[in-house]
Coordinates of C-alpha atoms in Angstrom, one line a residue:
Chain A
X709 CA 51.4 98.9 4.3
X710 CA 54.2 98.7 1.5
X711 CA 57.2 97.5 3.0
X712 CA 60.6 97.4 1.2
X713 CA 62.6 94.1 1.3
X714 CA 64.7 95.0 4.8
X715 CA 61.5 95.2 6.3
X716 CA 60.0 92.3 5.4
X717 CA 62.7 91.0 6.9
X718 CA 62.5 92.5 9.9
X719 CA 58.9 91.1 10.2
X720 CA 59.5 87.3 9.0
X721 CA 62.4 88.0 12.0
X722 CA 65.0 87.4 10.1
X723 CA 66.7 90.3 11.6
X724 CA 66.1 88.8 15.4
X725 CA 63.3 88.7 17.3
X726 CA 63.5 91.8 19.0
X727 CA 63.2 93.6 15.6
X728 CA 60.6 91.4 14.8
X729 CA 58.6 92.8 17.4
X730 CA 59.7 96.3 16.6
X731 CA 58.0 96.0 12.8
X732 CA 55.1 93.9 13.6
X733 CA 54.2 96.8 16.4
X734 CA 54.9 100.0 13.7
X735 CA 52.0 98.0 11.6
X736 CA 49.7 98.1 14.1
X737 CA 49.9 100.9 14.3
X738 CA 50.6 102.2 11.3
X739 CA 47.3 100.6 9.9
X740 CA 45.5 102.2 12.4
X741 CA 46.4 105.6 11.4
X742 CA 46.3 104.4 7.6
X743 CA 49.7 105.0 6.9
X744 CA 50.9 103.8 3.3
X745 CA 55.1 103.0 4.4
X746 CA 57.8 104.0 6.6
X747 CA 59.7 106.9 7.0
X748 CA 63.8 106.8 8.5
X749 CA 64.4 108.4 11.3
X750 CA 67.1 110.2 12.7
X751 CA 67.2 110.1 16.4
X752 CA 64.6 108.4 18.5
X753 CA 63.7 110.1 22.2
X754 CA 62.4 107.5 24.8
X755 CA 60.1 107.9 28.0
X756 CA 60.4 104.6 29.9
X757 CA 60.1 106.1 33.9
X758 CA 59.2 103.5 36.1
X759 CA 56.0 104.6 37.0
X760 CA 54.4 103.9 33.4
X761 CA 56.8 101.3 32.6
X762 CA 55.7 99.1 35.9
X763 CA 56.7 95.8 36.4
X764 CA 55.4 94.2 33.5
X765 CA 57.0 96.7 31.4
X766 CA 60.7 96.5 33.2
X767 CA 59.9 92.3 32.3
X768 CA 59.2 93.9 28.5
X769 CA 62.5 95.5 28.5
X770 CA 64.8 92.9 29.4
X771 CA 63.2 90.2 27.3
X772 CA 64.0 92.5 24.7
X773 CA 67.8 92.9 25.9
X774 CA 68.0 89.4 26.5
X775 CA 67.1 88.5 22.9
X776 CA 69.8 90.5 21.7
X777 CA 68.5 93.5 20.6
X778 CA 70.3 96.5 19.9
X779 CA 69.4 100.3 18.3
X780 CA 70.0 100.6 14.8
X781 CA 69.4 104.7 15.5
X782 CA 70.8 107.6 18.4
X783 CA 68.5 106.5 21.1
X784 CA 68.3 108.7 24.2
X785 CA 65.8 108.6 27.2
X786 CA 62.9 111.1 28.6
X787 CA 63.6 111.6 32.3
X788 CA 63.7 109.1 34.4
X789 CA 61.6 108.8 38.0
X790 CA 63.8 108.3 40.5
X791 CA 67.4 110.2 41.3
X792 CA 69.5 107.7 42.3
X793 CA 71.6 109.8 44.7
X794 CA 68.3 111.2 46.4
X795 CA 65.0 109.5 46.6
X796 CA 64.7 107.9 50.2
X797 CA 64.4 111.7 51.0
X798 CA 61.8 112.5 49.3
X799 CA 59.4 109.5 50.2
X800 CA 60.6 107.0 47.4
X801 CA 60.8 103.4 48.0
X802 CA 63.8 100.8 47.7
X803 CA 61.1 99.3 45.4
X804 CA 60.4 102.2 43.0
X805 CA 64.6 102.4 42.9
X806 CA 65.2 98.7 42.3
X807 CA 62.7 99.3 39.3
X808 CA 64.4 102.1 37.8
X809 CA 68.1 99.7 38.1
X810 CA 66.2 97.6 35.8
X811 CA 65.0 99.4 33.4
X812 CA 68.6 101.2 33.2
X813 CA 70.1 98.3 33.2
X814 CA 67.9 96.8 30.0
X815 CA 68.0 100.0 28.0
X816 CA 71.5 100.2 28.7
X817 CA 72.4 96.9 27.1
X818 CA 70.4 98.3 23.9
X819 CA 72.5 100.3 23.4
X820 CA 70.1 103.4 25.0
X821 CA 72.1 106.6 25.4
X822 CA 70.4 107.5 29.1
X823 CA 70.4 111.2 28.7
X824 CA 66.8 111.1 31.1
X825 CA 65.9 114.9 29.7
X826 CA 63.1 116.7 28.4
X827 CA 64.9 119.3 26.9
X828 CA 67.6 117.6 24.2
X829 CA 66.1 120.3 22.1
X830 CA 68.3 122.8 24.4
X831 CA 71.1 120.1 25.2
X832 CA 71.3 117.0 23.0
X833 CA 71.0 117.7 19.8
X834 CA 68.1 119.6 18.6
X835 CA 66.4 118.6 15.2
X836 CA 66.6 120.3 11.7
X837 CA 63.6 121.8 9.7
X838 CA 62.3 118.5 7.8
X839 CA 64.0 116.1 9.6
X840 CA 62.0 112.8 10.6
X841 CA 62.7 112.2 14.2
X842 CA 60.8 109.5 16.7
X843 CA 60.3 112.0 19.9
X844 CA 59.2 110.7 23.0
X845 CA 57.7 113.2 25.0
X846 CA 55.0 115.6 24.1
X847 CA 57.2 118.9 25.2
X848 CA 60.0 117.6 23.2
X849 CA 57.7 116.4 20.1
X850 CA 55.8 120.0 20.0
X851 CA 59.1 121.9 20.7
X852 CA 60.8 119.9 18.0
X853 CA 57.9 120.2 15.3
X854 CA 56.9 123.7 15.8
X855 CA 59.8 126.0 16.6
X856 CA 62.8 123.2 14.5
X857 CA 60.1 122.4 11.9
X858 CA 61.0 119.0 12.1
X859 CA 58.4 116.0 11.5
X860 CA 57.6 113.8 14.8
X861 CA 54.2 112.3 16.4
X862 CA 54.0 111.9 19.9
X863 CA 56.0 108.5 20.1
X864 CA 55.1 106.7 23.4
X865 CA 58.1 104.4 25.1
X866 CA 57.5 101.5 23.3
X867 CA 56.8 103.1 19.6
X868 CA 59.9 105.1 19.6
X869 CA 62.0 102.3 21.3
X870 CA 60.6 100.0 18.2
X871 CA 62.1 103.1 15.9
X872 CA 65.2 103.0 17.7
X873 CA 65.4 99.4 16.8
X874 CA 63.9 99.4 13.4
X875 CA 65.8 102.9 12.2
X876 CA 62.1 104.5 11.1
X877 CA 58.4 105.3 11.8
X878 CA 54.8 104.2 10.1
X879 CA 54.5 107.3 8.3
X880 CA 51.6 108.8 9.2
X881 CA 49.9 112.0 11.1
X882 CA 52.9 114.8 11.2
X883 CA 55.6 113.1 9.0
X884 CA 53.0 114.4 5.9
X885 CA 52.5 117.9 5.1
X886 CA 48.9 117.8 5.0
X887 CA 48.8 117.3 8.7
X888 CA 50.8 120.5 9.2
X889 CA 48.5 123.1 8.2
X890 CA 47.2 125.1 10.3
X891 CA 43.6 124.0 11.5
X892 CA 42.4 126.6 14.4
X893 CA 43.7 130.0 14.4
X894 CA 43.7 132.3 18.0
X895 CA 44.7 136.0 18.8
X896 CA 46.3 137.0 21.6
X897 CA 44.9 139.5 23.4
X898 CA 48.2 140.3 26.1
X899 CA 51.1 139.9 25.3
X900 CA 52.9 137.0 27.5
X901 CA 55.8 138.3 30.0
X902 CA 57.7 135.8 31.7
X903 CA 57.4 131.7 31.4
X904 CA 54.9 131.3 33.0
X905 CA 52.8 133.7 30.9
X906 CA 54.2 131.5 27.9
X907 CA 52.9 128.3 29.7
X908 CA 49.0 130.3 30.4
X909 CA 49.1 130.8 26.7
X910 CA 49.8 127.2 25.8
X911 CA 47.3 126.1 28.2
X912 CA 44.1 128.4 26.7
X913 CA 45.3 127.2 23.2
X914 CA 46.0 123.9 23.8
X915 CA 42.7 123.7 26.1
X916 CA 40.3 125.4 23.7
X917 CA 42.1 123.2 20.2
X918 CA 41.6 120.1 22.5
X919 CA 42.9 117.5 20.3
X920 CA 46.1 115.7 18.5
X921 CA 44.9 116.9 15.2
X922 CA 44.0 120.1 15.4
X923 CA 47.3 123.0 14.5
X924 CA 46.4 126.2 16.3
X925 CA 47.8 129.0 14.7
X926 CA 48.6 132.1 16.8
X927 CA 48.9 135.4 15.3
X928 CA 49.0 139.3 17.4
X929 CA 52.3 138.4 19.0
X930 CA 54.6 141.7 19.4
X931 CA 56.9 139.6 21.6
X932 CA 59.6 137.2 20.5
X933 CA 60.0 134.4 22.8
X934 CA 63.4 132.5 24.2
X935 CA 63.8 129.0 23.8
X936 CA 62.8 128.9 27.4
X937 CA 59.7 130.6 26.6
X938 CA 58.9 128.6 23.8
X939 CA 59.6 125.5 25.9
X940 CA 56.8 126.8 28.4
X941 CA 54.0 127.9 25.7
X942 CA 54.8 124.0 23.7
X943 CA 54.8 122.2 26.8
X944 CA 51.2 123.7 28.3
X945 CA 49.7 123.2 25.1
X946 CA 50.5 120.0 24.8
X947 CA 49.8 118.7 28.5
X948 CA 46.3 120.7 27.8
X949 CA 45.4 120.2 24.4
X950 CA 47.6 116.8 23.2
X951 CA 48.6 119.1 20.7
X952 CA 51.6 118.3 18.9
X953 CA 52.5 121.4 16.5
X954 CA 51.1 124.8 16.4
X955 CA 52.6 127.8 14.4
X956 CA 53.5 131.5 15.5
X957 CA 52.9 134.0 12.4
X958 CA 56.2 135.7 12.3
X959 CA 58.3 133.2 14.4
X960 CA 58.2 129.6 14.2
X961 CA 59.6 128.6 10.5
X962 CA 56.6 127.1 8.6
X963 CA 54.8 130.0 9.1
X964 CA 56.4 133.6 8.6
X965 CA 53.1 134.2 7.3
X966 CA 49.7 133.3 7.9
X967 CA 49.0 132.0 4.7
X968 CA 52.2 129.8 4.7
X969 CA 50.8 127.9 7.3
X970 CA 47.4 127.5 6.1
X971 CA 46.0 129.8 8.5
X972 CA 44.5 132.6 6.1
X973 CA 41.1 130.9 5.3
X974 CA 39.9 130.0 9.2
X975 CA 38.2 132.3 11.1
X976 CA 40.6 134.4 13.8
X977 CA 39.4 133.2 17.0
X978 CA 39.8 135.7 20.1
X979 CA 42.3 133.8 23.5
X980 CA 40.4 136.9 26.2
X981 CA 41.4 138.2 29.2
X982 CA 38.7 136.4 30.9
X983 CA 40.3 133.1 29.2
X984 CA 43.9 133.4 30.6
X985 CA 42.6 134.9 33.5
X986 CA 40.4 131.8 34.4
X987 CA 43.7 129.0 33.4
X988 CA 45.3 131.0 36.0
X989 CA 43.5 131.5 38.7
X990 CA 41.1 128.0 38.8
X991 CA 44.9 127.3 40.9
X992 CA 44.3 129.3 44.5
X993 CA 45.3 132.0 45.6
X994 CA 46.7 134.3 47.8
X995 CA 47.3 133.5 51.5
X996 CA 47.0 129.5 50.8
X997 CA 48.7 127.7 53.2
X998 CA 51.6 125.6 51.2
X999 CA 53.2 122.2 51.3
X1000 CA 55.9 122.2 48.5
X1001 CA 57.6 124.3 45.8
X1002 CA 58.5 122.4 42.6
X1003 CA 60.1 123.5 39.4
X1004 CA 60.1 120.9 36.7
X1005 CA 58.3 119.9 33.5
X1006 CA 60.0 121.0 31.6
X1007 CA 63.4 119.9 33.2
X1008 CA 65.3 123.9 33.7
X1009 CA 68.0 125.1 31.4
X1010 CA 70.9 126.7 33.0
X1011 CA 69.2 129.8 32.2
X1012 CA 66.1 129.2 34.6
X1013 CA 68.9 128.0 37.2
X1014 CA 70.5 130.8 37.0
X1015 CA 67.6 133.4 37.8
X1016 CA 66.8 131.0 40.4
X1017 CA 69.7 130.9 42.1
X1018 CA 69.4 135.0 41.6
X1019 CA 66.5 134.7 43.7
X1020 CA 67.7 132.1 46.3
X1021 CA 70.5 134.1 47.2
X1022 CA 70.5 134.6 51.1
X1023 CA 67.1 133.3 51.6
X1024 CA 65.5 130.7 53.6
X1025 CA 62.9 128.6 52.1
X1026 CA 60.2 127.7 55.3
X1027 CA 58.7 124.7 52.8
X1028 CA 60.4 122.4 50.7
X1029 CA 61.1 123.4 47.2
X1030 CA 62.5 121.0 44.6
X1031 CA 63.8 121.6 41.4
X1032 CA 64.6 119.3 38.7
X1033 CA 67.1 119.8 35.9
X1034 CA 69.0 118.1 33.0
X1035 CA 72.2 115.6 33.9
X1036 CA 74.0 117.7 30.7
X1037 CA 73.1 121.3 32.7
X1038 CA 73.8 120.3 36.2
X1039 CA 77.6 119.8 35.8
X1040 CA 77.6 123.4 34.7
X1041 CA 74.7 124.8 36.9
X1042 CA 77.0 122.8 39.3
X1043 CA 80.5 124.5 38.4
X1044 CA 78.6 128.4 38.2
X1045 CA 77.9 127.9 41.8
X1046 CA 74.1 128.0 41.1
X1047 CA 73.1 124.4 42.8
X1048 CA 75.0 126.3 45.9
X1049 CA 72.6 129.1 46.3
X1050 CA 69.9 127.2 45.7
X1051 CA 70.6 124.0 48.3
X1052 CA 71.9 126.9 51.0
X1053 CA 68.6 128.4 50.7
X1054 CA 67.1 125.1 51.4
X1055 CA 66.1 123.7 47.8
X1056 CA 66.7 120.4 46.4
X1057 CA 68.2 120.1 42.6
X1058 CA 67.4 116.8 41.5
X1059 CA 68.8 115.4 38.8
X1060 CA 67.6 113.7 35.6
X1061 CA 64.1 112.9 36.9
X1062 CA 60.8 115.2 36.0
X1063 CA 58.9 115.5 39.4
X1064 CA 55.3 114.2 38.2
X1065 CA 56.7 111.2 36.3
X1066 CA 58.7 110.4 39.5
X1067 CA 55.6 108.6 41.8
X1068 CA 54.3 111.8 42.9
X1069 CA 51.3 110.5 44.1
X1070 CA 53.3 108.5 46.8
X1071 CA 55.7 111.0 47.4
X1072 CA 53.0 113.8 47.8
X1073 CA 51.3 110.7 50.8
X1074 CA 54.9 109.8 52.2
X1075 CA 54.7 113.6 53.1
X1076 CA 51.5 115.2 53.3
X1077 CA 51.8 117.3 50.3
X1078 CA 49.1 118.4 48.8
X1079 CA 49.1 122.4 48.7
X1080 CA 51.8 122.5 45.3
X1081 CA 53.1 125.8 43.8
X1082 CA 54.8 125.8 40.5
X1083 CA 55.4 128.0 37.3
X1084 CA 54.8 125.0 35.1
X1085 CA 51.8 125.3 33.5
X1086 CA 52.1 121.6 32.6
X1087 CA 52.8 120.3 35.9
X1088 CA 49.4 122.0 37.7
X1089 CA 47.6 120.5 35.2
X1090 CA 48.7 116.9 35.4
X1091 CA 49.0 117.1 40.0
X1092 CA 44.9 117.4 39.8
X1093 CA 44.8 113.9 38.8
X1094 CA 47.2 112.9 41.7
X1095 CA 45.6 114.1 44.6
X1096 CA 47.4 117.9 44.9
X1097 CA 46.0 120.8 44.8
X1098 CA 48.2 122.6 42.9
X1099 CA 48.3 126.6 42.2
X1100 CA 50.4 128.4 39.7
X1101 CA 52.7 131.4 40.1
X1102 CA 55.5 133.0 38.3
X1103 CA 59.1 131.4 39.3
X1104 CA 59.7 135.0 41.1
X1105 CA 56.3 134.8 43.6
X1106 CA 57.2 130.6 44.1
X1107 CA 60.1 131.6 45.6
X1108 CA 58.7 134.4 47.3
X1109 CA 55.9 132.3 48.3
X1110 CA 58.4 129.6 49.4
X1111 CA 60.2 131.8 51.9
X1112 CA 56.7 132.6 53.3
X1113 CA 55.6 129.5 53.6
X1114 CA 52.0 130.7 52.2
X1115 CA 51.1 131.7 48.6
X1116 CA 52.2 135.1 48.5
Chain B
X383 CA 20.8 94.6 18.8
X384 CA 22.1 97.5 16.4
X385 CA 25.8 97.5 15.2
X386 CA 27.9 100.6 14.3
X387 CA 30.6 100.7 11.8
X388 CA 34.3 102.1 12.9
X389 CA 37.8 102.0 11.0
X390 CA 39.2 98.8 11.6
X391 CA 40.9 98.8 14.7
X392 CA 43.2 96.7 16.7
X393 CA 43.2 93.8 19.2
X394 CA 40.8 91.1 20.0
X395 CA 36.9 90.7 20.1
X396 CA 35.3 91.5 23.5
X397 CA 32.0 91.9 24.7
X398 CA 31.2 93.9 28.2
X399 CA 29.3 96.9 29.4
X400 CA 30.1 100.4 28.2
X401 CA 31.0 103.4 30.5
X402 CA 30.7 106.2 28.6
X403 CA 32.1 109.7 28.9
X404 CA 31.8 113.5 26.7
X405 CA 35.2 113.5 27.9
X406 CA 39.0 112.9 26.8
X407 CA 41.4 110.5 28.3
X408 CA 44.6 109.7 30.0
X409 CA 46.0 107.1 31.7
X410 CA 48.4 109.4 33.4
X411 CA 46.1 112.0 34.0
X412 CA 42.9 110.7 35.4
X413 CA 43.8 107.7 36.6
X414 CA 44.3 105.6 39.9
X415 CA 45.7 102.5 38.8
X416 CA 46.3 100.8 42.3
X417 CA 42.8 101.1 42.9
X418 CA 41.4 100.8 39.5
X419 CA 39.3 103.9 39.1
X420 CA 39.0 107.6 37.9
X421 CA 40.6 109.3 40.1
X422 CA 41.1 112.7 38.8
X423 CA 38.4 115.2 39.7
X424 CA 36.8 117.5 37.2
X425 CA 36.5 113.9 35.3
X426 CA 33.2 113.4 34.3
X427 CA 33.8 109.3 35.3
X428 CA 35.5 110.5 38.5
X429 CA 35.6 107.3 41.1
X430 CA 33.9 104.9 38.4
X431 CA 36.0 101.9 38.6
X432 CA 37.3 101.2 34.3
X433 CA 38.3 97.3 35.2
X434 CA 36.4 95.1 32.7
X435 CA 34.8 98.1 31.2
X436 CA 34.7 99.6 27.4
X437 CA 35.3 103.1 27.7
X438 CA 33.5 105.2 25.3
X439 CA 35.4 108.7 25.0
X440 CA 35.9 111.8 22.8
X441 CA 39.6 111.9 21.8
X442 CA 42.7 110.8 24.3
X443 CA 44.5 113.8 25.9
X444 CA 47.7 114.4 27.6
X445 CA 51.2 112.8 27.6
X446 CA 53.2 110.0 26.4
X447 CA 52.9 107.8 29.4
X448 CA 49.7 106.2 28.6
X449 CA 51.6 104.1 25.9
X450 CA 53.0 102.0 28.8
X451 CA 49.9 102.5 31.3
X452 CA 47.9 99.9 29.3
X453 CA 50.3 97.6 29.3
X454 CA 51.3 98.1 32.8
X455 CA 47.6 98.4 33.7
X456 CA 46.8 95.0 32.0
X457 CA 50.0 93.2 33.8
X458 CA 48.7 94.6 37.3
X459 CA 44.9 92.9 36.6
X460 CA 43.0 96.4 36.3
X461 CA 42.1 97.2 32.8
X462 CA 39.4 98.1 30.8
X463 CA 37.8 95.3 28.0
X464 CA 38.5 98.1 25.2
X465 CA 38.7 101.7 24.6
X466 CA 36.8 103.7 21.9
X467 CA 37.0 107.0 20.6
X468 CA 35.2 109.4 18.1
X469 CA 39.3 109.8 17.1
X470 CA 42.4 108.0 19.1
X471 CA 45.8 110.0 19.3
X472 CA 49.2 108.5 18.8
X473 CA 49.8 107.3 21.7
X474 CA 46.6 105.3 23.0
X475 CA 46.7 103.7 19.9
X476 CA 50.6 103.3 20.2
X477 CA 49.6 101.5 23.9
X478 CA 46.9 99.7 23.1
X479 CA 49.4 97.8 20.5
X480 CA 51.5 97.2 22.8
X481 CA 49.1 95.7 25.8
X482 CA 47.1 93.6 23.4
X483 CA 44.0 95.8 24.1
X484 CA 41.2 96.1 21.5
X485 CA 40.4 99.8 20.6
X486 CA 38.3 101.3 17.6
X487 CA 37.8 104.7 16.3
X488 CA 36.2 107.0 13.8
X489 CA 32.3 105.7 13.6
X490 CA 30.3 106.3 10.7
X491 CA 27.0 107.3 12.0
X492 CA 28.5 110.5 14.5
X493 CA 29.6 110.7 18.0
X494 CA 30.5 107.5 19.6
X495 CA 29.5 109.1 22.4
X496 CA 26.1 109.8 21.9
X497 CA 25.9 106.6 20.5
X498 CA 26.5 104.2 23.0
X499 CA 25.3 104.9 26.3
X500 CA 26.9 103.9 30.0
X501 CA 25.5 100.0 30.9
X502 CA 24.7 99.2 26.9
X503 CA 26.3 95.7 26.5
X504 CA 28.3 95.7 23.5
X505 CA 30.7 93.3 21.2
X506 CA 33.5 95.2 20.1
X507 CA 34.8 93.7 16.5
X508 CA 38.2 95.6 16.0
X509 CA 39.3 93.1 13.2
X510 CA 36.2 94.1 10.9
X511 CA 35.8 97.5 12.3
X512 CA 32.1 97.0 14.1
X513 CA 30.8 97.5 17.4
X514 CA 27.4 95.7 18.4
X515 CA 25.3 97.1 21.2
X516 CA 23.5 94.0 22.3
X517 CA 21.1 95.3 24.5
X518 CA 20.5 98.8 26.2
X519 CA 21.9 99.7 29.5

C-alpha cells in the first residue's frame, strides 16, 4: 500500500504506539482487500458492547488508553449492552455491568463521544453524498451509503476505532465507485406498508443477494419511504444479506434511474408473494403462547415512540415488553410524555443499549424467555442463533399481542 | 497431498482438520462461544464444536460484532485454527486482524468448499497465499 509521509509515521510509531497499532492493523487489512492507499475520513461510528468486546477486548481498550491514545476524528459509539440505570431487572449481571464501566471508562479517556446509537443517521449527524465516513454498524453503514450516498464499509470495533485514531480508512470495497454499481436487480411485487413491511423487504433482498458485494437494485416501488422506513428495509437487508448498499430507482440518490446505478444491463429478478410471505411467516403464528415483547434494532426514533405510546395508551401489557431507544430521543420522548404511557402500560424504555447486543442469551435464561415478538425484521433473525424462538408482527399486533399475552 | 492457491491472506501458518460448511458465517449469529460450538439451528454445522478447527465457508454474513468475537473468542481459549472463505467480508477479515487468526480467501481452482472436505488435514499458508490438504478426511 502507498502511504504518504504522516503515515509512515504513524507505522514506524512515531506518532505513539497506540497509532502505531491503528496503521499497522488498516494494512492488514487493507492488503487483504487490495487496497492501493488511504482515504480521510470524517466521522468514525464505533460498536464496542461488552458482549463482543469480552474481557480480553475491555484489556485491548485500556492498554490503548493507557498508552496515551487519543482520536484524531468525531468518534461516537454503537449501542452499548447494558443500561446502567436498569439491568439487574432484566437478568443482567454485576459482571456484564462492571464490563461495560470499563469499556466506558477506556473509550472515554480516547476521547470517544459515547452517543451508544444506531441511528446517528436520524440524531447525530447524518453523512453527505460522497463523504468518506468509518461506520460501525451495518444499519448505520447501509443507511449511510444507500439513502446519504456517502462511502463507508462495514467497520467492525476495532477498524473504525483505528480510523478514529488514524483520521482515515484502507480504501478499498465501497470508498471506490466501481463497487457501487448495482450488481443484482429485484422487483417488488407489493408494495411495503408499515415498517415492518420495509424490514420483510430488506430481508428477501438481502437474503436472496446473500453477500457483502453484491448491490441489489430495487425497482416497482410506487411508495416513498420515511427515514423510519428506510431504517427498517437497510437494517433487514443487511442482518440478512451482509449487504452494505443497495439502490431504490427513483429514491435513493445514486440511482434516480436504473441506468445510473448500473442496473440496466442485469436481468430484473421477481421478490414474489410466496417470497415475503415465507420471511414472514417461518416466525409462528397465531395463538402462540408469548414470553416478551421487544422493540429495538434499530434503536426507535421519537416517531416510532410516539405511535407507541398511541397504542399503549390505557392498556395493560400481560408480558413483558421492552423497548429500546436513543440517549439523544429519550430526553424528548421523555419531555412529550411518551416514556409515561408506555412504562404505565407496563413497558420498559431502555436507554442506549440495542436488546440483542445486550447478553440476550442470558437474559432470555435469567427469565425463561424464549417465545419473542418483534417488528424488527433484524432482531428475529439474529434471536434464532440465541436460543428464542422469535416471531415477527407489525409494531400495532406486538402490542396487541402484548396485552393478550398470546400472538394475536 | 495437493495444494490450492488463495490471495494472500493474513496471520500465521497452521495445520489442523477442516470442517467444512455450503454455508455463511457469523460469530454473532451462529455461535455459542461459552461452550464452543454452532449453536444456531438452521446452521448446517449446528452443535459441531469450531475449537481447533479450520472452517471452510462460503462468504461471512451478518453484523459487525464478529470483528471483536475472534479476538474475544481466542482470549476465552475456544477458537478455530483459521477461517477460509470462497470471499471474506469486511469485518471477518477486519477480526481476524485483530485476534492474530490466519484466514485466506478467493481460491483459484473454484469453491473452497467443494474443495476441501470436513476431516481433510490441511496447512494453511496465509503469508504465500496456499492451502495444503495433507491427507483426506
Amino acid at each position: 500500500m502507498k502511504l504518504n509521509d504522516e503515515e509512515q509515521a504513524m507505522l514506524a510509531g512515531d506518532l505513539g504506539p497506540a497509532r502505531q497499532w491503528a496503521m499497522d492493523h488498516q494494512i492488514k487489512v487493507g492488503r487483504l482487500f487490495d487496497a492501493e492507499d488511504l482515504v480521510p475520513v470524517s466521522q468514525a461510528h464505533m460498536m464496542g458492547d461488552p458482549e463482543a468486546v469480552g474481557i480480553g477486548g475491555a484489556e485491548f481498550l485500556e492498554n490503548l488508553a493507557a498508552q496515551g491514545a487519543v482520536v484524531e476524528i468525531p468518534t461516537i459509539t454503537d449501542p452499548r449492552g447494558v443500561d446502567l440505570n436498569h439491568y439487574s431487572p432484566i437478568g443482567q449481571t454485576e459482571e456484564m455491568a462492571t464490563l461495560e464501566r470499563r469499556i466506558i471508562a477506556a473509550l472515554g479517556r480516547m476521547g470517544v463521544m459515547m452517543t451508544d446509537t444506531c441511528i446517528n443517521y436520524q440524531t447525530i449527524m447524518p453523512p453527505i453524498r460522497g463523504e468518506h465516513v468509518a461506520f460501525g454498524d451495518t444499519g448505520v453503514v447501509i443507511y449511510a451509503n444507500s439513502a446519504c450516498g456517502a462511502r463507508s464499509n462495514f467497520e467492525g470495533g476495532p477498524s473504525a476505532l483505528a480510523a478514529g485514531l488514524t483520521g482515515r480508512t484502507p480504501r478499498y470495497g465501497l470508498h471506490l465507485d466501481e463497487n457501487r454499481r448495482a450488481t443484482r436487480r429485484f422487483v417488488v411485487s407489493e408494495q411495503p406498508r408499515g415498517l415492518t413491511d420495509w424490514g420483510v423487504l430488506g430481508a428477501v433482498a438481502g437474503k436472496t443477494a446473500g453477500s457483502y458485494w453484491e448491490v441489489p437494485v430495487i425497482e416497482g416501488l410506487e411508495v416513498m419511504p420515511t427515514s423510519d422506513e428506510m431504517k427498517h428495509l437497510g437494517a433487514a437487508m443487511a442482518s440478512y444479506g451482509s449487504t452494505p448498499l443497495f439502490h431504490l430507482v427513483g429514491i435513493t440518490p445514486e440511482a434516480p434511474t436504473i441506468a445510473a446505478c448500473g442496473g440496466g444491463r442485469l436481468t430484473p429478478e421477481k421478490l414474489t408473494n410466496e417470497m415475503m410471505g415465507a420471511m414472514r411467516s417461518r416466525f409462528g403464528g397465531k395463538g402462540d403462547k408469548l414470553d416478551v415483547v421487544v422493540f429495538a434494532a434499530p434503536q426507535l426514533s421519537l416517531v416510532e415512540m410516539r405511535r407507541l405510546a398511541e397504542l399503549s395508551a390505557g392498556a395493560s401489557f400481560s408480558v413483558p415488553v421492552l423497548i429500546c431507544t436513543a440517549p439523544q430521543v429519550y430526553p424528548d420522548a421523555i419531555r412529550m410524555g411518551f416514556v409515561e404511557k408506555i412504562e404505565t402500560a407496563g413497558g420498559k424504555v431502555l436507554v442506549g443499549t440495542c436488546f440483542y447486543n445486550g447478553f440476550a442469551r442470558e437474559i432470555g435464561e435469567a427469565n425463561g424467555w424464549t417465545r419473542l415478538l418483534s417488528n424488527s425484521a433484524k432482531i428475529v433473525n439474529i434471536l434464532g442463533g440465541y436460543g428464542y424462538q422469535p416471531a415477527l408482527a407489525s409494531m400495532e399486533d406486538c402490542i396487541a399481542a402484548a396485552i393478550k399475552g398470546e400472538v394475536a | 497431498m495437493k495444494t490450492l492457491k488463495c490471495h494472500v491472506g493474513m496471520g500465521e501458518k497452521v495445520e489442523a482438520d477442516a470442517l467444512v460448511a455450503k454455508d455463511n458465517f457469523s460469530a454473532r449469529y451462529d455461535l455459542d462461544r461459552i461452550k464452543g460450538v454452532f449453536s444456531r439451528p438452521d446452521h448446517a454445522l449446528a452443535g459441531e464444536s469450531y475449537h481447533g478447527k479450520v472452517l471452510v465457508f462460503d462468504t461471512a454474513k451478518g453484523g459487525v460484532a464478529s470483528a471483536w468475537m475472534l479476538h474475544e473468542m481466542k482470549e476465552r481459549g475456544l477458537f478455530p485454527a483459521a477461517i477460509l472463505f470462497n470471499r471474506a467480508n469486511t469485518i471477518l477479515a477486519q477480526g481476524a486482524a485483530l485476534a492474530n487468526l490466519s484466514m485466506c480467501d478467493r481460491f483459484d481452482d473454484g469453491d473452497v468448499t467443494d474443495l476441501i472436505r470436513t476431516g481433510d488435514r490441511l496447512i494453511v499458508d496465509p503469508s504465500v497465499g496456499e492451502v495444503t490438504i495433507l491427507r483426506s478426511g
